[in-house]
PDB file of C-alpha atoms and ligand atoms in Angstrom:
ATOM      1  CA  MET A1100      77.587  48.499 118.560  1.00 96.00           C
ATOM      2  CA  LEU A1101      80.888  47.194 116.942  1.00 97.00           C
ATOM      3  CA  GLU A1102      82.386  46.549 113.792  1.00 95.00           C
ATOM      4  CA  SER A1103      85.599  45.163 112.842  1.00 93.00           C
ATOM      5  CA  TYR A1104      88.361  47.278 112.150  1.00 91.00           C
ATOM      6  CA  GLN A1105      91.575  46.816 109.418  1.00 85.00           C
ATOM      7  CA  THR A1106      94.078  48.734 110.460  1.00 77.00           C
ATOM      8  CA  PRO A1107      95.458  51.170 108.193  1.00 75.00           C
ATOM      9  CA  LYS A1108      97.538  51.235 104.963  1.00 79.00           C
ATOM     10  CA  PHE A1109     101.024  49.991 105.608  1.00 88.00           C
ATOM     11  CA  LYS A1110     102.891  46.543 105.779  1.00 89.00           C
ATOM     12  CA  GLU A1111     104.456  45.966 109.552  1.00 89.00           C
ATOM     13  CA  SER A1112     108.071  46.016 107.786  1.00 92.00           C
ATOM     14  CA  GLN A1113     107.221  49.707 106.335  1.00 94.00           C
ATOM     15  CA  LEU A1114     105.900  51.176 109.832  1.00 94.00           C
ATOM     16  CA  LEU A1115     109.270  52.371 111.050  1.00 96.00           C
ATOM     17  CA  GLU A1116     110.432  53.948 107.978  1.00 96.00           C
ATOM     18  CA  VAL A1117     107.147  55.942 107.455  1.00 95.00           C
ATOM     19  CA  SER A1118     107.709  57.357 111.072  1.00 96.00           C
ATOM     20  CA  ARG A1119     111.250  58.415 110.090  1.00 98.00           C
ATOM     21  CA  GLU A1120     109.792  60.083 106.741  1.00 98.00           C
ATOM     22  CA  LEU A1121     107.325  62.131 108.815  1.00 98.00           C
ATOM     23  CA  VAL A1122     109.944  63.643 111.024  1.00 98.00           C
ATOM     24  CA  PRO A1123     111.050  66.146 108.246  1.00 98.00           C
ATOM     25  CA  ILE A1124     108.344  66.699 106.653  1.00 98.00           C
ATOM     26  CA  PHE A1125     106.715  68.337 110.295  1.00 98.00           C
ATOM     27  CA  LYS A1126     110.105  70.022 110.732  1.00 98.00           C
ATOM     28  CA  ARG A1127     109.529  72.137 107.780  1.00 98.00           C
ATOM     29  CA  ARG A1128     106.321  73.436 109.177  1.00 98.00           C
ATOM     30  CA  ARG A1129     106.400  76.807 110.308  1.00 98.00           C
ATOM     31  CA  THR A1130     103.790  79.676 111.149  1.00 98.00           C
ATOM     32  CA  ILE A1131     103.882  82.526 108.897  1.00 98.00           C
ATOM     33  CA  ARG A1132     102.697  85.546 109.361  1.00 97.00           C
ATOM     34  CA  HIS A1133     103.149  87.439 105.471  1.00 98.00           C
ATOM     35  CA  PHE A1134     100.803  85.635 103.183  1.00 98.00           C
ATOM     36  CA  SER A1135     101.114  85.535  98.973  1.00 98.00           C
ATOM     37  CA  ASP A1136      98.096  86.652  97.295  1.00 95.00           C
ATOM     38  CA  PHE A1137      97.497  83.419  95.568  1.00 98.00           C
ATOM     39  CA  LYS A1138      94.553  81.927  96.707  1.00 98.00           C
ATOM     40  CA  PRO A1139      94.446  78.126  96.603  1.00 98.00           C
ATOM     41  CA  ASN A1140      91.564  76.374  95.809  1.00 98.00           C
ATOM     42  CA  ARG A1141      88.908  76.588  98.406  1.00 98.00           C
ATOM     43  CA  GLU A1142      88.315  72.322  98.513  1.00 98.00           C
ATOM     44  CA  ILE A1143      91.817  72.111 100.227  1.00 99.00           C
ATOM     45  CA  ILE A1144      90.515  73.833 103.027  1.00 99.00           C
ATOM     46  CA  MET A1145      87.558  71.791 103.171  1.00 98.00           C
ATOM     47  CA  ASN A1146      89.348  68.419 102.974  1.00 99.00           C
ATOM     48  CA  ALA A1147      91.469  69.640 105.654  1.00 99.00           C
ATOM     49  CA  ILE A1148      88.472  70.502 107.670  1.00 99.00           C
ATOM     50  CA  GLN A1149      86.976  67.019 106.945  1.00 99.00           C
ATOM     51  CA  VAL A1150      90.023  65.625 107.967  1.00 98.00           C
ATOM     52  CA  ALA A1151      89.598  68.031 111.404  1.00 99.00           C
ATOM     53  CA  GLY A1152      86.476  66.586 111.959  1.00 99.00           C
ATOM     54  CA  LEU A1153      87.578  62.962 111.954  1.00 98.00           C
ATOM     55  CA  ALA A1154      89.609  63.624 115.474  1.00 98.00           C
ATOM     56  CA  PRO A1155      88.491  61.822 118.313  1.00 98.00           C
ATOM     57  CA  SER A1156      86.670  63.695 121.047  1.00 98.00           C
ATOM     58  CA  GLY A1157      84.831  63.496 124.324  1.00 98.00           C
ATOM     59  CA  ALA A1158      81.929  60.583 123.771  1.00 98.00           C
ATOM     60  CA  ASN A1159      82.568  61.675 119.912  1.00 98.00           C
ATOM     61  CA  LYS A1160      80.481  64.499 120.690  1.00 98.00           C
ATOM     62  CA  GLN A1161      82.551  66.506 117.928  1.00 98.00           C
ATOM     63  CA  PRO A1162      81.632  69.927 119.827  1.00 98.00           C
ATOM     64  CA  TRP A1163      83.586  72.176 117.073  1.00 98.00           C
ATOM     65  CA  SER A1164      82.391  74.169 114.252  1.00 98.00           C
ATOM     66  CA  PHE A1165      84.903  75.670 111.425  1.00 99.00           C
ATOM     67  CA  VAL A1166      83.576  78.710 109.537  1.00 98.00           C
ATOM     68  CA  ILE A1167      85.644  79.438 106.478  1.00 98.00           C
ATOM     69  CA  ILE A1168      85.942  83.649 106.001  1.00 98.00           C
ATOM     70  CA  GLU A1169      86.863  84.685 102.301  1.00 98.00           C
ATOM     71  CA  LYS A1170      84.954  87.903 102.047  1.00 98.00           C
ATOM     72  CA  ASN A1171      87.397  90.973 101.905  1.00 98.00           C
ATOM     73  CA  GLU A1172      85.430  93.069 103.662  1.00 98.00           C
ATOM     74  CA  LEU A1173      84.658  90.682 106.755  1.00 98.00           C
ATOM     75  CA  LYS A1174      88.466  90.083 106.676  1.00 98.00           C
ATOM     76  CA  LYS A1175      89.066  94.085 106.800  1.00 98.00           C
ATOM     77  CA  HIS A1176      86.249  94.372 109.751  1.00 98.00           C
ATOM     78  CA  LEU A1177      87.562  91.384 111.902  1.00 98.00           C
ATOM     79  CA  ARG A1178      90.982  93.169 111.369  1.00 98.00           C
ATOM     80  CA  ASP A1179      90.136  96.435 112.512  1.00 98.00           C
ATOM     81  CA  LEU A1180      88.575  94.270 115.911  1.00 98.00           C
ATOM     82  CA  ALA A1181      91.100  92.473 116.430  1.00 98.00           C
ATOM     83  CA  GLU A1182      93.576  95.416 116.596  1.00 98.00           C
ATOM     84  CA  LYS A1183      91.616  97.397 118.786  1.00 98.00           C
ATOM     85  CA  GLU A1184      91.868  93.882 120.821  1.00 98.00           C
ATOM     86  CA  GLU A1185      95.754  94.275 120.379  1.00 98.00           C
ATOM     87  CA  TYR A1186      96.043  97.722 121.289  1.00 98.00           C
ATOM     88  CA  ARG A1187      94.724  97.074 124.652  1.00 98.00           C
ATOM     89  CA  PHE A1188      97.088  94.114 124.555  1.00 97.00           C
ATOM     90  CA  TYR A1189     100.315  95.756 123.659  1.00 97.00           C
ATOM     91  CA  VAL A1190      99.658  99.290 124.706  1.00 96.00           C
ATOM     92  CA  GLU A1191      96.526 100.348 127.020  1.00 97.00           C
ATOM     93  CA  LYS A1192      96.963  97.150 129.874  1.00 96.00           C
ATOM     94  CA  PRO A1193     100.340  95.650 128.913  1.00 95.00           C
ATOM     95  CA  ASN A1194     101.809  92.656 130.887  1.00 96.00           C
ATOM     96  CA  LYS A1195     105.502  93.577 130.242  1.00 95.00           C
ATOM     97  CA  GLN A1196     106.521  89.691 130.723  1.00 97.00           C
ATOM     98  CA  TRP A1197     104.079  88.326 128.316  1.00 96.00           C
ATOM     99  CA  ILE A1198     105.278  90.892 125.853  1.00 96.00           C
ATOM    100  CA  LYS A1199     108.926  90.571 126.253  1.00 96.00           C
ATOM    101  CA  ASP A1200     108.354  86.510 125.969  1.00 96.00           C
ATOM    102  CA  LEU A1201     106.667  87.307 122.717  1.00 95.00           C
ATOM    103  CA  SER A1202     109.500  89.799 121.801  1.00 94.00           C
ATOM    104  CA  HIS A1203     111.910  87.103 119.645  1.00 93.00           C
ATOM    105  CA  LEU A1204     108.220  86.260 117.595  1.00 93.00           C
ATOM    106  CA  HIS A1205     107.876  90.084 116.049  1.00 91.00           C
ATOM    107  CA  CYS A1206     104.380  90.348 116.166  1.00 94.00           C
ATOM    108  CA  ASN A1207     102.515  93.570 117.476  1.00 96.00           C
ATOM    109  CA  VAL A1208      99.569  95.608 117.132  1.00 98.00           C
ATOM    110  CA  GLU A1209      99.147  95.197 113.379  1.00 98.00           C
ATOM    111  CA  LYS A1210      97.794  92.248 112.064  1.00 98.00           C
ATOM    112  CA  GLU A1211      98.390  92.307 108.334  1.00 98.00           C
ATOM    113  CA  PHE A1212      97.876  88.671 107.930  1.00 98.00           C
ATOM    114  CA  MET A1213      94.103  89.174 108.369  1.00 98.00           C
ATOM    115  CA  THR A1214      93.572  90.623 105.256  1.00 98.00           C
ATOM    116  CA  GLN A1215      96.376  89.130 103.612  1.00 98.00           C
ATOM    117  CA  ALA A1216      95.978  85.221 104.167  1.00 98.00           C
ATOM    118  CA  PRO A1217      93.080  84.367 101.728  1.00 98.00           C
ATOM    119  CA  TYR A1218      91.448  82.125 104.125  1.00 99.00           C
ATOM    120  CA  LEU A1219      90.719  82.830 107.436  1.00 98.00           C
ATOM    121  CA  ILE A1220      88.853  79.792 109.606  1.00 99.00           C
ATOM    122  CA  ALA A1221      87.257  80.518 112.850  1.00 98.00           C
ATOM    123  CA  ILE A1222      86.951  77.484 114.987  1.00 98.00           C
ATOM    124  CA  PHE A1223      84.459  77.334 117.714  1.00 98.00           C
ATOM    125  CA  TYR A1224      83.647  75.022 120.553  1.00 98.00           C
ATOM    126  CA  ARG A1225      80.677  74.232 122.867  1.00 98.00           C
ATOM    127  CA  HIS A1226      80.538  72.889 126.312  1.00 98.00           C
ATOM    128  CA  PHE A1227      77.064  71.589 125.271  1.00 98.00           C
ATOM    129  CA  GLU A1228      74.479  71.605 122.409  1.00 98.00           C
ATOM    130  CA  ILE A1229      70.941  72.595 122.201  1.00 97.00           C
ATOM    131  CA  ASP A1230      68.547  70.374 120.367  1.00 96.00           C
ATOM    132  CA  GLU A1231      65.343  71.447 118.408  1.00 96.00           C
ATOM    133  CA  VAL A1232      62.878  71.603 121.434  1.00 97.00           C
ATOM    134  CA  GLY A1233      66.009  73.714 123.463  1.00 95.00           C
ATOM    135  CA  GLU A1234      66.999  70.158 125.513  1.00 97.00           C
ATOM    136  CA  LYS A1235      70.772  70.635 126.555  1.00 98.00           C
ATOM    137  CA  SER A1236      73.277  67.945 126.830  1.00 98.00           C
ATOM    138  CA  THR A1237      76.645  68.303 127.954  1.00 98.00           C
ATOM    139  CA  ASN A1238      79.846  67.956 125.968  1.00 98.00           C
ATOM    140  CA  TYR A1239      82.826  66.461 127.527  1.00 98.00           C
ATOM    141  CA  TYR A1240      86.310  67.672 127.160  1.00 98.00           C
ATOM    142  CA  ALA A1241      85.151  70.293 124.431  1.00 98.00           C
ATOM    143  CA  LYS A1242      88.203  72.520 124.512  1.00 98.00           C
ATOM    144  CA  GLU A1243      90.910  69.529 124.538  1.00 98.00           C
ATOM    145  CA  SER A1244      88.890  68.299 121.699  1.00 98.00           C
ATOM    146  CA  ALA A1245      88.858  71.204 119.842  1.00 98.00           C
ATOM    147  CA  GLY A1246      92.747  71.239 120.029  1.00 98.00           C
ATOM    148  CA  ILE A1247      92.951  67.727 119.057  1.00 99.00           C
ATOM    149  CA  ALA A1248      90.895  68.692 115.880  1.00 99.00           C
ATOM    150  CA  THR A1249      92.751  71.886 115.307  1.00 99.00           C
ATOM    151  CA  GLY A1250      96.197  70.226 115.052  1.00 99.00           C
ATOM    152  CA  MET A1251      94.816  67.617 112.654  1.00 99.00           C
ATOM    153  CA  LEU A1252      93.623  70.745 110.611  1.00 99.00           C
ATOM    154  CA  ILE A1253      97.136  72.600 110.778  1.00 99.00           C
ATOM    155  CA  SER A1254      98.603  68.654 110.220  1.00 99.00           C
ATOM    156  CA  ALA A1255      96.352  68.136 106.888  1.00 99.00           C
ATOM    157  CA  LEU A1256      96.997  71.881 105.922  1.00 99.00           C
ATOM    158  CA  HIS A1257     100.659  71.348 106.241  1.00 98.00           C
ATOM    159  CA  LEU A1258     100.547  67.809 104.206  1.00 98.00           C
ATOM    160  CA  SER A1259      98.798  70.287 101.604  1.00 98.00           C
ATOM    161  CA  GLY A1260     101.036  72.644 100.937  1.00 98.00           C
ATOM    162  CA  LEU A1261      99.777  75.477 102.721  1.00 98.00           C
ATOM    163  CA  SER A1262     101.035  77.531 105.614  1.00 98.00           C
ATOM    164  CA  THR A1263      99.088  78.080 108.624  1.00 98.00           C
ATOM    165  CA  LEU A1264      99.123  81.099 111.490  1.00 98.00           C
ATOM    166  CA  THR A1265      97.249  80.210 114.273  1.00 98.00           C
ATOM    167  CA  TYR A1266      96.055  83.520 115.981  1.00 98.00           C
ATOM    168  CA  THR A1267      94.411  83.835 119.288  1.00 97.00           C
ATOM    169  CA  PRO A1268      93.838  87.252 120.348  1.00 96.00           C
ATOM    170  CA  LYS A1269      93.728  87.336 124.453  1.00 96.00           C
ATOM    171  CA  ARG A1270      89.890  88.131 124.220  1.00 97.00           C
ATOM    172  CA  MET A1271      87.984  86.471 121.009  1.00 96.00           C
ATOM    173  CA  THR A1272      84.262  87.336 121.915  1.00 97.00           C
ATOM    174  CA  PHE A1273      84.461  89.473 118.754  1.00 98.00           C
ATOM    175  CA  LEU A1274      84.694  86.627 116.332  1.00 98.00           C
ATOM    176  CA  ALA A1275      81.795  84.831 117.601  1.00 98.00           C
ATOM    177  CA  ASN A1276      79.450  88.025 117.923  1.00 98.00           C
ATOM    178  CA  GLU A1277      80.936  89.076 114.111  1.00 98.00           C
ATOM    179  CA  LEU A1278      80.022  85.909 112.768  1.00 98.00           C
ATOM    180  CA  GLY A1279      76.612  85.782 114.530  1.00 98.00           C
ATOM    181  CA  ARG A1280      77.816  82.178 116.254  1.00 98.00           C
ATOM    182  CA  PRO A1281      74.981  80.832 118.625  1.00 97.00           C
ATOM    183  CA  ALA A1282      75.170  81.891 122.231  1.00 96.00           C
ATOM    184  CA  HIS A1283      76.856  78.809 123.468  1.00 97.00           C
ATOM    185  CA  GLU A1284      79.659  78.839 121.024  1.00 98.00           C
ATOM    186  CA  ARG A1285      83.191  79.794 122.177  1.00 98.00           C
ATOM    187  CA  THR A1286      86.059  81.022 120.217  1.00 98.00           C
ATOM    188  CA  PHE A1287      88.783  78.613 120.159  1.00 98.00           C
ATOM    189  CA  MET A1288      91.059  80.375 117.656  1.00 98.00           C
ATOM    190  CA  LEU A1289      91.322  81.959 114.400  1.00 98.00           C
ATOM    191  CA  LEU A1290      93.499  79.952 111.747  1.00 99.00           C
ATOM    192  CA  ALA A1291      94.950  81.874 108.886  1.00 98.00           C
ATOM    193  CA  ALA A1292      95.888  79.742 105.664  1.00 99.00           C
ATOM    194  CA  GLY A1293      97.453  80.327 102.290  1.00 98.00           C
ATOM    195  CA  LEU A1294     101.188  80.233 100.773  1.00 98.00           C
ATOM    196  CA  PRO A1295     103.869  82.267 102.146  1.00 98.00           C
ATOM    197  CA  HIS A1296     104.552  85.482 100.488  1.00 98.00           C
ATOM    198  CA  GLU A1297     107.804  85.505  98.543  1.00 97.00           C
ATOM    199  CA  LYS A1298     109.732  87.355 100.935  1.00 97.00           C
ATOM    200  CA  ALA A1299     108.072  85.832 103.952  1.00 97.00           C
ATOM    201  CA  GLN A1300     110.577  85.577 106.874  1.00 97.00           C
ATOM    202  CA  VAL A1301     110.481  83.393 109.890  1.00 97.00           C
ATOM    203  CA  PRO A1302     112.052  83.727 113.070  1.00 97.00           C
ATOM    204  CA  VAL A1303     115.131  81.724 113.710  1.00 97.00           C
ATOM    205  CA  ILE A1304     113.651  79.613 116.828  1.00 96.00           C
ATOM    206  CA  THR A1305     114.307  76.117 118.135  1.00 97.00           C
ATOM    207  CA  LYS A1306     112.400  73.194 119.370  1.00 98.00           C
ATOM    208  CA  LYS A1307     112.921  71.338 122.243  1.00 98.00           C
ATOM    209  CA  SER A1308     115.199  67.919 121.513  1.00 98.00           C
ATOM    210  CA  LEU A1309     113.034  64.577 121.713  1.00 98.00           C
ATOM    211  CA  GLN A1310     115.344  64.099 124.730  1.00 98.00           C
ATOM    212  CA  GLU A1311     113.772  67.120 126.301  1.00 98.00           C
ATOM    213  CA  ILE A1312     110.322  66.192 125.882  1.00 98.00           C
ATOM    214  CA  CYS A1313     110.047  62.447 126.117  1.00 98.00           C
ATOM    215  CA  ASP A1314     110.779  60.097 129.244  1.00 98.00           C
ATOM    216  CA  THR A1315     110.568  56.611 128.820  1.00 98.00           C
ATOM    217  CA  TYR A1316     109.855  53.789 130.963  1.00 98.00           C
ATOM    218  CA  SER A1317     110.586  50.486 128.876  1.00 94.00           C
TER     219      SER A1317
HETATM  220  N1  IYR B 460      97.663  87.582 120.490  1.00 87.42           N
HETATM  221  C1  IYR B 460      98.933  89.049 120.685  1.00 87.42           C
HETATM  222  C2  IYR B 460      99.801  88.313 121.101  1.00 87.42           C
HETATM  223  C3  IYR B 460     100.558  86.845 121.154  1.00 87.42           C
HETATM  224  C4  IYR B 460     100.247  86.064 122.103  1.00 87.42           C
HETATM  225  C5  IYR B 460     101.102  84.447 122.022  1.00 87.42           C
HETATM  226  I1  IYR B 460     100.608  83.148 123.529  1.00 87.42           I
HETATM  227  C6  IYR B 460     101.414  84.400 120.559  1.00 87.42           C
HETATM  228  O1  IYR B 460     101.934  83.584 120.510  1.00 87.42           O
HETATM  229  C7  IYR B 460     101.888  85.269 119.791  1.00 87.42           C
HETATM  230  C8  IYR B 460     100.918  86.410 120.158  1.00 87.42           C
HETATM  231  C9  IYR B 460      99.376  88.834 119.169  1.00 87.42           C
HETATM  232  O2  IYR B 460      98.989  87.980 118.234  1.00 87.42           O
HETATM  233  O3  IYR B 460     100.351  89.433 118.675  1.00 87.42           O
END
């Protein structure tokens, strides 16, 4: 079934101006690793997740779940497990090139943000669904769909004034296990959200220019 669609909000004469305004707003988005202990209203997180849930997905299957973690004991427990994984990554089985590529980002085994950030959002995706009678149905492009939704989540949080950290331990099955997720869910990433610590610092990095990332055939 189809229904008519009234395109969004702006007059044709405003489109260019609006698009230009977005650039500096998103230039200010940075991943931060040190969070303030101020806890923003949970509804901000919920609203951003609602935005994420509006993302396009393969066959509109919406193959994602978002789990908000606020409890201090749970954050501490997940941090301990994450640091075990990171010890393996950085110390026990280091991939020298990978670690060299990360050196400018100042990350290490310690994952202080996992207990510091007021909110951790674990994001899961599913390659298939299982209904009440155990019947399976396929999802399409599940990981790509979760990636798009996560991008929208990060954008919504940024526009709401919150900062985030995208955290992807090399092996992240511990997250699905500890959170008691269904066996067919895969962990996509953990997103920390909150306000930056007043002494937060970010690495000096550059982004590729428009010319470098964009080719035009006009
Ligand atoms: N998961 C590790 C390593 C790491 C990997 C990538 I790719 C990064 O962009 C940053 C870190 C860690 O979080 O320290």
